C-alpha positions as a Python dict, from the first residue, in 0.01 Angstrom:
ca = {
    (1, 'Q'): (0, 0, 0),
    (2, 'V'): (-353, 76, 31),
    (3, 'Q'): (-663, -76, -100),
    (4, 'L'): (-1024, -49, -119),
    (5, 'V'): (-1261, -289, -101),
    (6, 'E'): (-1631, -230, -225),
    (7, 'S'): (-1957, -424, -110),
    (8, 'G'): (-2318, -405, -110),
    (9, 'G'): (-2401, -444, -487),
    (10, 'G'): (-2665, -691, -588),
    (11, 'L'): (-3004, -710, -768),
    (12, 'V'): (-3270, -476, -684),
    (13, 'Q'): (-3600, -407, -847),
    (14, 'P'): (-3676, -67, -1011),
    (15, 'G'): (-3769, 170, -731),
    (16, 'G'): (-3571, -23, -432),
    (17, 'S'): (-3249, 69, -242),
    (18, 'L'): (-2911, -14, -195),
    (19, 'R'): (-2626, 82, 27),
    (20, 'L'): (-2290, 35, -127),
    (21, 'S'): (-1997, 55, 160),
    (22, 'C'): (-1599, 123, 55),
    (23, 'A'): (-1359, 67, 322),
    (24, 'A'): (-966, 167, 282),
    (25, 'S'): (-706, -16, 440),
    (26, 'G'): (-347, -83, 413),
    (27, 'S'): (-71, 182, 534),
    (28, 'I'): (-269, 461, 537),
    (29, 'F'): (-158, 820, 679),
    (30, 'R'): (-457, 995, 565),
    (31, 'I'): (-761, 928, 322),
    (32, 'Y'): (-852, 1269, 139),
    (33, 'A'): (-1144, 1281, -125),
    (34, 'M'): (-1358, 971, -178),
    (35, 'G'): (-1575, 906, -460),
    (36, 'W'): (-1796, 658, -642),
    (37, 'Y'): (-1781, 625, -1030),
    (38, 'R'): (-1958, 364, -1218),
    (39, 'Q'): (-1930, 203, -1555),
    (40, 'A'): (-2250, 82, -1772),
    (41, 'P'): (-2202, -200, -2021),
    (42, 'G'): (-2069, -75, -2342),
    (43, 'K'): (-2018, 259, -2160),
    (44, 'Q'): (-1722, 475, -2012),
    (45, 'R'): (-1677, 490, -1635),
    (46, 'E'): (-1855, 807, -1498),
    (47, 'L'): (-1871, 999, -1194),
    (48, 'V'): (-2135, 923, -955),
    (49, 'A'): (-2054, 1146, -649),
    (50, 'T'): (-1766, 1275, -429),
    (51, 'I'): (-1704, 1367, -80),
    (52, 'T'): (-1401, 1542, 64),
    (53, 'S'): (-1227, 1473, 392),
    (54, 'G'): (-1450, 1741, 564),
    (55, 'G'): (-1759, 1635, 413),
    (56, 'S'): (-1839, 1870, 124),
    (57, 'T'): (-2016, 1643, -136),
    (58, 'N'): (-2096, 1665, -491),
    (59, 'S'): (-2301, 1446, -755),
    (60, 'A'): (-2414, 1384, -1106),
    (61, 'D'): (-2701, 1535, -1215),
    (62, 'S'): (-2871, 1193, -1306),
    (63, 'V'): (-2856, 1084, -909),
    (64, 'K'): (-2926, 1393, -730),
    (65, 'G'): (-3182, 1340, -474),
    (66, 'R'): (-3171, 997, -504),
    (67, 'F'): (-2826, 889, -396),
    (68, 'T'): (-2652, 991, -102),
    (69, 'I'): (-2248, 1001, -4),
    (70, 'S'): (-2103, 980, 327),
    (71, 'R'): (-1795, 908, 523),
    (72, 'D'): (-1702, 752, 817),
    (73, 'N'): (-1343, 912, 859),
    (74, 'A'): (-1284, 681, 1141),
    (75, 'K'): (-1318, 366, 962),
    (76, 'N'): (-1186, 507, 612),
    (77, 'T'): (-1494, 408, 448),
    (78, 'V'): (-1728, 587, 214),
    (79, 'Y'): (-2080, 503, 166),
    (80, 'L'): (-2359, 544, -116),
    (81, 'Q'): (-2699, 541, -27),
    (82, 'M'): (-2905, 437, -371),
    (83, 'N'): (-3272, 529, -337),
    (84, 'S'): (-3532, 491, -626),
    (85, 'L'): (-3297, 310, -834),
    (86, 'K'): (-3372, 284, -1212),
    (87, 'P'): (-3249, 48, -1462),
    (88, 'E'): (-3029, 293, -1585),
    (89, 'D'): (-2857, 274, -1254),
    (90, 'T'): (-2737, -95, -1343),
    (91, 'A'): (-2349, -82, -1351),
    (92, 'V'): (-2036, -202, -1173),
    (93, 'Y'): (-1998, 75, -882),
    (94, 'Y'): (-1626, 154, -833),
    (95, 'C'): (-1487, 327, -529),
    (96, 'N'): (-1210, 577, -546),
    (97, 'A'): (-1000, 746, -288),
    (98, 'G'): (-707, 987, -247),
    (99, 'A'): (-462, 859, 24),
    (100, 'R'): (-147, 954, 169),
    (101, 'V'): (67, 660, 250),
    (102, 'A'): (222, 630, 558),
    (103, 'Q'): (593, 682, 655),
    (104, 'T'): (659, 760, 285),
    (105, 'G'): (420, 1063, 241),
    (106, 'R'): (326, 950, -97),
    (107, 'Y'): (-12, 1025, -262),
    (108, 'L'): (-190, 794, -421),
    (109, 'E'): (-521, 753, -640),
    (110, 'V'): (-663, 413, -519),
    (111, 'W'): (-932, 252, -697),
    (112, 'G'): (-1151, -53, -586),
    (113, 'Q'): (-1247, -350, -786),
    (114, 'G'): (-1615, -275, -844),
    (115, 'T'): (-1936, -418, -731),
    (116, 'L'): (-2220, -491, -953),
    (117, 'V'): (-2547, -328, -921),
    (118, 'T'): (-2796, -466, -1162),
    (119, 'V'): (-3149, -275, -1137),
    (120, 'S'): (-3420, -509, -1327),
    (121, 'S'): (-3765, -657, -1200),
}
């Protein structure tokens, strides 16, 4: 009904930058809050940053000042600008969204398949 597709991951050196994108598609009436989570090898998935439909943001302490979440509601897309990347940022990054399905009005929490970010020299 609703799909999320992440893009923008890759290999970057410490101190470098990447911009992740996540586009929602499908039978969408409304996208509410969106967020980015990440899962490093051997660790559980953790919150990176979230953004409401109105643009209010929240982020993990570990990324504050380095990562910025934003969204384009017209495109149903959320972004994560990652600067000053550190090796510990290496993880699979997953997009999440709350979505109201068109016609049925059903509310869903949707996850993308993830995009790998590797920070290494």
